[in-house]
Amino acid sequence: MHGRTVRRPERLDAGGEDGHTRRAMIDSDPELNDAQREAVAHNRGPLLIFAGAGSGKTRVITRRAARLVDAEGVPPWALMCVTFTNKAAGEMRYRIGSILGPERSREAWITTFHAMGAKILRRWGERVGLAKDFTIYDDSDQRALMQRVYDERKLDDEMLAPRAALGIIDRWKQEGIGPDAATERARNDAERIAAEAYQTYQRRLLASNAADFGDLLRLVLDLLDREDDVRRELQARLSHIMVDEFQDTNQAQYRILRQLINTERNICVVGDDDQAIYRWRGADVRNILGFRDDFPDAHVVKLERNYRSTGRILRAANAVIERSRTREPKRLFTQSVDGDPIELYVASSERDEAERIAERMVEAREMGRPLRDMAVFYRIHAQSRPLEEALRAENIPYVVYGGQRFYERAEIKDLLAYLRIAMFPHDDVSLLRVINQPTRGLGKGTVDKLIATASAQGISVWTALGDDRLPGDIQGAARKRLATFRALTEALHAKAGALADAPSQLAGEALVDSGYLEMLQRDPSHEAAARLENLREMIGSMQSYEQDADSPSLTDFLERVSLAEEAAKDQAGAKDRVALMTVHAAKGLEFDTVFVTGLEERMFPYRGFDPGDAPDEIEEERRLAYVAITRARKRLVLSYATSRMIFGQTRAGIPSRFLREIPSEIVRTSHPARSSWQPSAREVTHEVRNEFEHDATSDDRGSIRIEYDDASPRPAHEDLGRQFRRGMHVRHKTYGIGRVEHIEPGPELRLTVVFPGKGALRLLADYVERMA
């Protein structure tokens, strides 16, 4: 954009013989089907392309971009293609370059939303308070700045942790909401604290000539709203705009796009509302579903031919997604073979499920199928633990996509560190890992002095924590905080002796006594919720160990964990590895063989059981199931467990509603082979008709049928759920007596409780006591 006189794009001689020839060549491309050809050929006005899973949308985008330049005479620099990741932008740039040549493709603006925002702000940022050489703060920079804001403003970090405040502010920025508007919109104590922090945080950012990632959108939106000349200059430059993955755009991104469109309104958006699974990240599916409201004359093309999956896999995917209440009607089809039947594993437990998947992979490897062509999907990260254990037992290398191996996750390593210092306080590495985790107000200088004292005297850091050993220049609050931490470790060491054969109980007490559990419970972010789930799953694995071991002990358990970590390191270098991931991480990927696990109610679907939230939550869970199924090219294996230990609780498994919707004639079902280690698995035993919220007009004929015995009890979490109601009072050992405002049924019952002086806190029901 620098150094160029911006003008309205001049058309090349696209109407001459060469232009007609190039158009004819592209329009008759045998690699394009009729719908793709229609989308590629459209060159004027708004265009909405609904691109189903595996329907060749990248081919359409790249061919359309090339046609606009090569056959329609659009200057490359007047074309902008926007997507969400650097990888996707790089792939698009490469594929367009392979048609147009590297020189012309380099002139086109092929970018991500955030890179686009940064480029605009480098040019005009001074209009919104940023010099050209501004810095972009990463996550750690943002946390450090927010901690300064909290210290300066003396904000209540017990009501709202600094990390949680950053999450709320980022959500506001995704909606294009500035500090002043946020103050007006704050609806509760937590949001009021976040709004106050936002004011100071934003001032400090600008004073440092810095922007965070949210600013790369919000400040650009402010710039385009306020500065008419900037908006007109960009509109004059950009004659054609194309947007990939449009269903994932948030409000700020869509508003920016609308500001960039000139009077010719040449905007093409490509996406699939059936794959809109990032609502928790700010994405708004209403952007794609409502596009025709904003552009009534938009030309609509639906890409429904699938080039990825077999016929049976697509029948399963269609059966699930067609029950969605808020989608654009479309139906994937393929001209490939029907393929293998879909397999359904009915497992007796989560361990049985994992072992059978591992055995199937061993068989596939023996048949010569590469492990890299197989993937296992789960709904939440905590489900990976039994799968990882089963794969290690069969010596199957694996990689966890979009996350870390279970025992490498920070919260798991923190808990293990607490357990190790409970057993052996002189373990310096473990002690230093958690000395300020959760934050205890101990600065790096204080910890460095402590380490230096231990080194100089040849003693452990724990010994150096003794009052008679502490350096004299550590005084006041720092000295008291170190003494408190020393007392915590002494108490845990004493408990380790008393609970030598009950490591799971010790782990629970360590999380409570250290304040680690409370730290995560105060944080309303999705990240904190996932970390809590992982910790509960860790304690659940310890309970399973205690049931199986002849003589359970903390020492033995920690040794097993160390050996498991070492085995994982040995496999880390393998090139041929199975992929493990959440369904969210699977978006955009494909594999020959896909295993979708945990298909039970309240596991997958995982959310959406609160009547107030069900329509939105269940719709997104359904789209997640559709995404999971459509990742499979040749083979699809589904599984559920009739009994599952998750988060330390064993509960009966109700087969997912998504399973019941798949036609029975395309499914081959296998039932559990009972094994000696099975922890008294119960069959699903209660009437479930009310669990499945199908439309009254839906027809289940031909779908998978699950038989139930009405004699056995309902899952424990439902019994617990009936103990609470809105308005009742409960007691928490830290916060005192509060009033229940909201109840969230789910794999673990959560309550939103209002405590006097503390505001609304979201807690597990396990940690509160009903008041009579």
PDB file of N, CA and C in Angstrom, residues 528-582:
ATOM      1  N   ALA A 528      -9.579 -22.490  31.720  1.00  0.00           N
ATOM      2  CA  ALA A 528      -9.628 -22.921  33.118  1.00  0.00           C
ATOM      3  C   ALA A 528     -10.549 -24.124  33.287  1.00  0.00           C
ATOM      4  N   ALA A 529     -11.686 -24.121  32.582  1.00  0.00           N
ATOM      5  CA  ALA A 529     -12.606 -25.256  32.663  1.00  0.00           C
ATOM      6  C   ALA A 529     -11.940 -26.532  32.162  1.00  0.00           C
ATOM      7  N   ALA A 530     -11.168 -26.425  31.069  1.00  0.00           N
ATOM      8  CA  ALA A 530     -10.470 -27.597  30.535  1.00  0.00           C
ATOM      9  C   ALA A 530      -9.407 -28.090  31.513  1.00  0.00           C
ATOM     10  N   ARG A 531      -8.723 -27.171  32.169  1.00  0.00           N
ATOM     11  CA  ARG A 531      -7.695 -27.573  33.140  1.00  0.00           C
ATOM     12  C   ARG A 531      -8.338 -28.276  34.345  1.00  0.00           C
ATOM     13  N   LEU A 532      -9.495 -27.787  34.775  1.00  0.00           N
ATOM     14  CA  LEU A 532     -10.209 -28.468  35.854  1.00  0.00           C
ATOM     15  C   LEU A 532     -10.607 -29.881  35.436  1.00  0.00           C
ATOM     16  N   GLU A 533     -11.094 -30.022  34.207  1.00  0.00           N
ATOM     17  CA  GLU A 533     -11.481 -31.348  33.715  1.00  0.00           C
ATOM     18  C   GLU A 533     -10.291 -32.293  33.718  1.00  0.00           C
ATOM     19  N   ASN A 534      -9.135 -31.802  33.290  1.00  0.00           N
ATOM     20  CA  ASN A 534      -7.939 -32.645  33.261  1.00  0.00           C
ATOM     21  C   ASN A 534      -7.520 -33.072  34.662  1.00  0.00           C
ATOM     22  N   LEU A 535      -7.615 -32.157  35.620  1.00  0.00           N
ATOM     23  CA  LEU A 535      -7.247 -32.498  36.996  1.00  0.00           C
ATOM     24  C   LEU A 535      -8.212 -33.532  37.574  1.00  0.00           C
ATOM     25  N   ARG A 536      -9.495 -33.390  37.283  1.00  0.00           N
ATOM     26  CA  ARG A 536     -10.448 -34.390  37.776  1.00  0.00           C
ATOM     27  C   ARG A 536     -10.199 -35.743  37.131  1.00  0.00           C
ATOM     28  N   GLU A 537      -9.844 -35.722  35.865  1.00  0.00           N
ATOM     29  CA  GLU A 537      -9.524 -36.976  35.190  1.00  0.00           C
ATOM     30  C   GLU A 537      -8.262 -37.597  35.787  1.00  0.00           C
ATOM     31  N   MET A 538      -7.302 -36.767  36.171  1.00  0.00           N
ATOM     32  CA  MET A 538      -6.082 -37.275  36.811  1.00  0.00           C
ATOM     33  C   MET A 538      -6.425 -37.962  38.128  1.00  0.00           C
ATOM     34  N   ILE A 539      -7.266 -37.334  38.923  1.00  0.00           N
ATOM     35  CA  ILE A 539      -7.666 -37.953  40.190  1.00  0.00           C
ATOM     36  C   ILE A 539      -8.455 -39.227  39.918  1.00  0.00           C
ATOM     37  N   GLY A 540      -9.274 -39.225  38.873  1.00  0.00           N
ATOM     38  CA  GLY A 540      -9.986 -40.438  38.497  1.00  0.00           C
ATOM     39  C   GLY A 540      -9.047 -41.564  38.124  1.00  0.00           C
ATOM     40  N   SER A 541      -7.948 -41.232  37.413  1.00  0.00           N
ATOM     41  CA  SER A 541      -6.983 -42.272  37.049  1.00  0.00           C
ATOM     42  C   SER A 541      -6.298 -42.826  38.295  1.00  0.00           C
ATOM     43  N   MET A 542      -6.091 -41.982  39.300  1.00  0.00           N
ATOM     44  CA  MET A 542      -5.493 -42.445  40.552  1.00  0.00           C
ATOM     45  C   MET A 542      -6.452 -43.375  41.294  1.00  0.00           C
ATOM     46  N   GLN A 543      -7.732 -43.072  41.235  1.00  0.00           N
ATOM     47  CA  GLN A 543      -8.723 -43.958  41.861  1.00  0.00           C
ATOM     48  C   GLN A 543      -8.768 -45.311  41.160  1.00  0.00           C
ATOM     49  N   SER A 544      -8.659 -45.315  39.830  1.00  0.00           N
ATOM     50  CA  SER A 544      -8.614 -46.581  39.094  1.00  0.00           C
ATOM     51  C   SER A 544      -7.377 -47.372  39.482  1.00  0.00           C
ATOM     52  N   TYR A 545      -6.250 -46.676  39.594  1.00  0.00           N
ATOM     53  CA  TYR A 545      -5.017 -47.333  40.024  1.00  0.00           C
ATOM     54  C   TYR A 545      -5.192 -47.976  41.399  1.00  0.00           C
ATOM     55  N   GLU A 546      -5.827 -47.250  42.323  1.00  0.00           N
ATOM     56  CA  GLU A 546      -6.024 -47.786  43.673  1.00  0.00           C
ATOM     57  C   GLU A 546      -6.902 -49.028  43.662  1.00  0.00           C
ATOM     58  N   GLN A 547      -7.878 -49.072  42.747  1.00  0.00           N
ATOM     59  CA  GLN A 547      -8.743 -50.254  42.654  1.00  0.00           C
ATOM     60  C   GLN A 547      -7.997 -51.453  42.095  1.00  0.00           C
ATOM     61  N   ASP A 548      -7.065 -51.196  41.163  1.00  0.00           N
ATOM     62  CA  ASP A 548      -6.395 -52.290  40.468  1.00  0.00           C
ATOM     63  C   ASP A 548      -5.152 -52.803  41.185  1.00  0.00           C
ATOM     64  N   ALA A 549      -4.447 -51.911  41.880  1.00  0.00           N
ATOM     65  CA  ALA A 549      -3.162 -52.281  42.472  1.00  0.00           C
ATOM     66  C   ALA A 549      -3.350 -53.153  43.705  1.00  0.00           C
ATOM     67  N   ASP A 550      -2.454 -54.119  43.896  1.00  0.00           N
ATOM     68  CA  ASP A 550      -2.506 -54.969  45.092  1.00  0.00           C
ATOM     69  C   ASP A 550      -2.165 -54.160  46.338  1.00  0.00           C
ATOM     70  N   SER A 551      -1.146 -53.322  46.225  1.00  0.00           N
ATOM     71  CA  SER A 551      -0.739 -52.486  47.368  1.00  0.00           C
ATOM     72  C   SER A 551      -0.508 -51.065  46.869  1.00  0.00           C
ATOM     73  N   PRO A 552      -1.570 -50.295  46.689  1.00  0.00           N
ATOM     74  CA  PRO A 552      -1.406 -48.950  46.142  1.00  0.00           C
ATOM     75  C   PRO A 552      -0.588 -48.051  47.065  1.00  0.00           C
ATOM     76  N   SER A 553       0.229 -47.223  46.452  1.00  0.00           N
ATOM     77  CA  SER A 553       1.015 -46.249  47.221  1.00  0.00           C
ATOM     78  C   SER A 553       1.351 -45.080  46.328  1.00  0.00           C
ATOM     79  N   LEU A 554       1.610 -43.937  46.938  1.00  0.00           N
ATOM     80  CA  LEU A 554       1.967 -42.747  46.175  1.00  0.00           C
ATOM     81  C   LEU A 554       3.275 -42.978  45.432  1.00  0.00           C
ATOM     82  N   THR A 555       4.228 -43.624  46.086  1.00  0.00           N
ATOM     83  CA  THR A 555       5.524 -43.890  45.446  1.00  0.00           C
ATOM     84  C   THR A 555       5.347 -44.713  44.180  1.00  0.00           C
ATOM     85  N   ASP A 556       4.549 -45.766  44.274  1.00  0.00           N
ATOM     86  CA  ASP A 556       4.344 -46.639  43.121  1.00  0.00           C
ATOM     87  C   ASP A 556       3.617 -45.893  42.002  1.00  0.00           C
ATOM     88  N   PHE A 557       2.629 -45.101  42.361  1.00  0.00           N
ATOM     89  CA  PHE A 557       1.883 -44.372  41.335  1.00  0.00           C
ATOM     90  C   PHE A 557       2.799 -43.391  40.600  1.00  0.00           C
ATOM     91  N   LEU A 558       3.603 -42.624  41.333  1.00  0.00           N
ATOM     92  CA  LEU A 558       4.494 -41.662  40.693  1.00  0.00           C
ATOM     93  C   LEU A 558       5.527 -42.369  39.822  1.00  0.00           C
ATOM     94  N   GLU A 559       5.946 -43.556  40.235  1.00  0.00           N
ATOM     95  CA  GLU A 559       6.888 -44.325  39.414  1.00  0.00           C
ATOM     96  C   GLU A 559       6.232 -44.738  38.101  1.00  0.00           C
ATOM     97  N   ARG A 560       4.979 -45.151  38.162  1.00  0.00           N
ATOM     98  CA  ARG A 560       4.265 -45.530  36.940  1.00  0.00           C
ATOM     99  C   ARG A 560       4.132 -44.345  36.003  1.00  0.00           C
ATOM    100  N   VAL A 561       3.841 -43.166  36.561  1.00  0.00           N
ATOM    101  CA  VAL A 561       3.727 -41.973  35.730  1.00  0.00           C
ATOM    102  C   VAL A 561       5.061 -41.664  35.055  1.00  0.00           C
ATOM    103  N   SER A 562       6.152 -41.757  35.809  1.00  0.00           N
ATOM    104  CA  SER A 562       7.474 -41.480  35.243  1.00  0.00           C
ATOM    105  C   SER A 562       7.804 -42.439  34.112  1.00  0.00           C
ATOM    106  N   LEU A 563       7.477 -43.712  34.294  1.00  0.00           N
ATOM    107  CA  LEU A 563       7.730 -44.700  33.249  1.00  0.00           C
ATOM    108  C   LEU A 563       6.876 -44.420  32.018  1.00  0.00           C
ATOM    109  N   ALA A 564       5.630 -43.995  32.246  1.00  0.00           N
ATOM    110  CA  ALA A 564       4.752 -43.667  31.116  1.00  0.00           C
ATOM    111  C   ALA A 564       5.300 -42.481  30.343  1.00  0.00           C
ATOM    112  N   GLU A 565       5.803 -41.470  31.062  1.00  0.00           N
ATOM    113  CA  GLU A 565       6.367 -40.302  30.396  1.00  0.00           C
ATOM    114  C   GLU A 565       7.610 -40.684  29.594  1.00  0.00           C
ATOM    115  N   GLU A 566       8.420 -41.578  30.146  1.00  0.00           N
ATOM    116  CA  GLU A 566       9.626 -42.012  29.449  1.00  0.00           C
ATOM    117  C   GLU A 566       9.274 -42.787  28.190  1.00  0.00           C
ATOM    118  N   ALA A 567       8.242 -43.652  28.295  1.00  0.00           N
ATOM    119  CA  ALA A 567       7.798 -44.406  27.124  1.00  0.00           C
ATOM    120  C   ALA A 567       7.289 -43.465  26.037  1.00  0.00           C
ATOM    121  N   ALA A 568       6.596 -42.409  26.447  1.00  0.00           N
ATOM    122  CA  ALA A 568       6.096 -41.446  25.480  1.00  0.00           C
ATOM    123  C   ALA A 568       7.248 -40.737  24.773  1.00  0.00           C
ATOM    124  N   LYS A 569       8.321 -40.425  25.508  1.00  0.00           N
ATOM    125  CA  LYS A 569       9.484 -39.787  24.897  1.00  0.00           C
ATOM    126  C   LYS A 569      10.142 -40.712  23.879  1.00  0.00           C
ATOM    127  N   ASP A 570      10.179 -42.007  24.193  1.00  0.00           N
ATOM    128  CA  ASP A 570      10.788 -42.971  23.276  1.00  0.00           C
ATOM    129  C   ASP A 570      10.042 -43.013  21.944  1.00  0.00           C
ATOM    130  N   GLN A 571       8.714 -42.795  21.999  1.00  0.00           N
ATOM    131  CA  GLN A 571       7.896 -42.852  20.787  1.00  0.00           C
ATOM    132  C   GLN A 571       7.847 -41.527  20.040  1.00  0.00           C
ATOM    133  N   ALA A 572       8.314 -40.466  20.694  1.00  0.00           N
ATOM    134  CA  ALA A 572       8.108 -39.125  20.144  1.00  0.00           C
ATOM    135  C   ALA A 572       8.773 -38.929  18.785  1.00  0.00           C
ATOM    136  N   GLY A 573       9.859 -39.653  18.529  1.00  0.00           N
ATOM    137  CA  GLY A 573      10.570 -39.465  17.275  1.00  0.00           C
ATOM    138  C   GLY A 573      10.015 -40.263  16.114  1.00  0.00           C
ATOM    139  N   ALA A 574       9.014 -41.103  16.358  1.00  0.00           N
ATOM    140  CA  ALA A 574       8.465 -41.934  15.294  1.00  0.00           C
ATOM    141  C   ALA A 574       7.782 -41.074  14.234  1.00  0.00           C
ATOM    142  N   LYS A 575       8.017 -41.417  12.967  1.00  0.00           N
ATOM    143  CA  LYS A 575       7.392 -40.659  11.881  1.00  0.00           C
ATOM    144  C   LYS A 575       5.984 -41.140  11.595  1.00  0.00           C
ATOM    145  N   ASP A 576       5.734 -42.419  11.814  1.00  0.00           N
ATOM    146  CA  ASP A 576       4.418 -42.987  11.531  1.00  0.00           C
ATOM    147  C   ASP A 576       3.652 -43.066  12.845  1.00  0.00           C
ATOM    148  N   ARG A 577       2.760 -42.094  13.079  1.00  0.00           N
ATOM    149  CA  ARG A 577       2.078 -41.998  14.371  1.00  0.00           C
ATOM    150  C   ARG A 577       0.588 -41.784  14.183  1.00  0.00           C
ATOM    151  N   VAL A 578      -0.180 -42.346  15.115  1.00  0.00           N
ATOM    152  CA  VAL A 578      -1.616 -42.112  15.171  1.00  0.00           C
ATOM    153  C   VAL A 578      -1.861 -40.698  15.698  1.00  0.00           C
ATOM    154  N   ALA A 579      -2.890 -40.043  15.194  1.00  0.00           N
ATOM    155  CA  ALA A 579      -3.245 -38.700  15.652  1.00  0.00           C
ATOM    156  C   ALA A 579      -4.371 -38.783  16.675  1.00  0.00           C
ATOM    157  N   LEU A 580      -4.194 -38.145  17.819  1.00  0.00           N
ATOM    158  CA  LEU A 580      -5.226 -38.019  18.842  1.00  0.00           C
ATOM    159  C   LEU A 580      -5.602 -36.551  18.946  1.00  0.00           C
ATOM    160  N   MET A 581      -6.901 -36.246  19.003  1.00  0.00           N
ATOM    161  CA  MET A 581      -7.286 -34.841  19.068  1.00  0.00           C
ATOM    162  C   MET A 581      -8.749 -34.682  19.458  1.00  0.00           C
ATOM    163  N   THR A 582      -9.073 -33.480  19.943  1.00  0.00           N
ATOM    164  CA  THR A 582     -10.475 -33.137  20.131  1.00  0.00           C
ATOM    165  C   THR A 582     -11.102 -32.906  18.759  1.00  0.00           C
TER     166      THR A 582
END
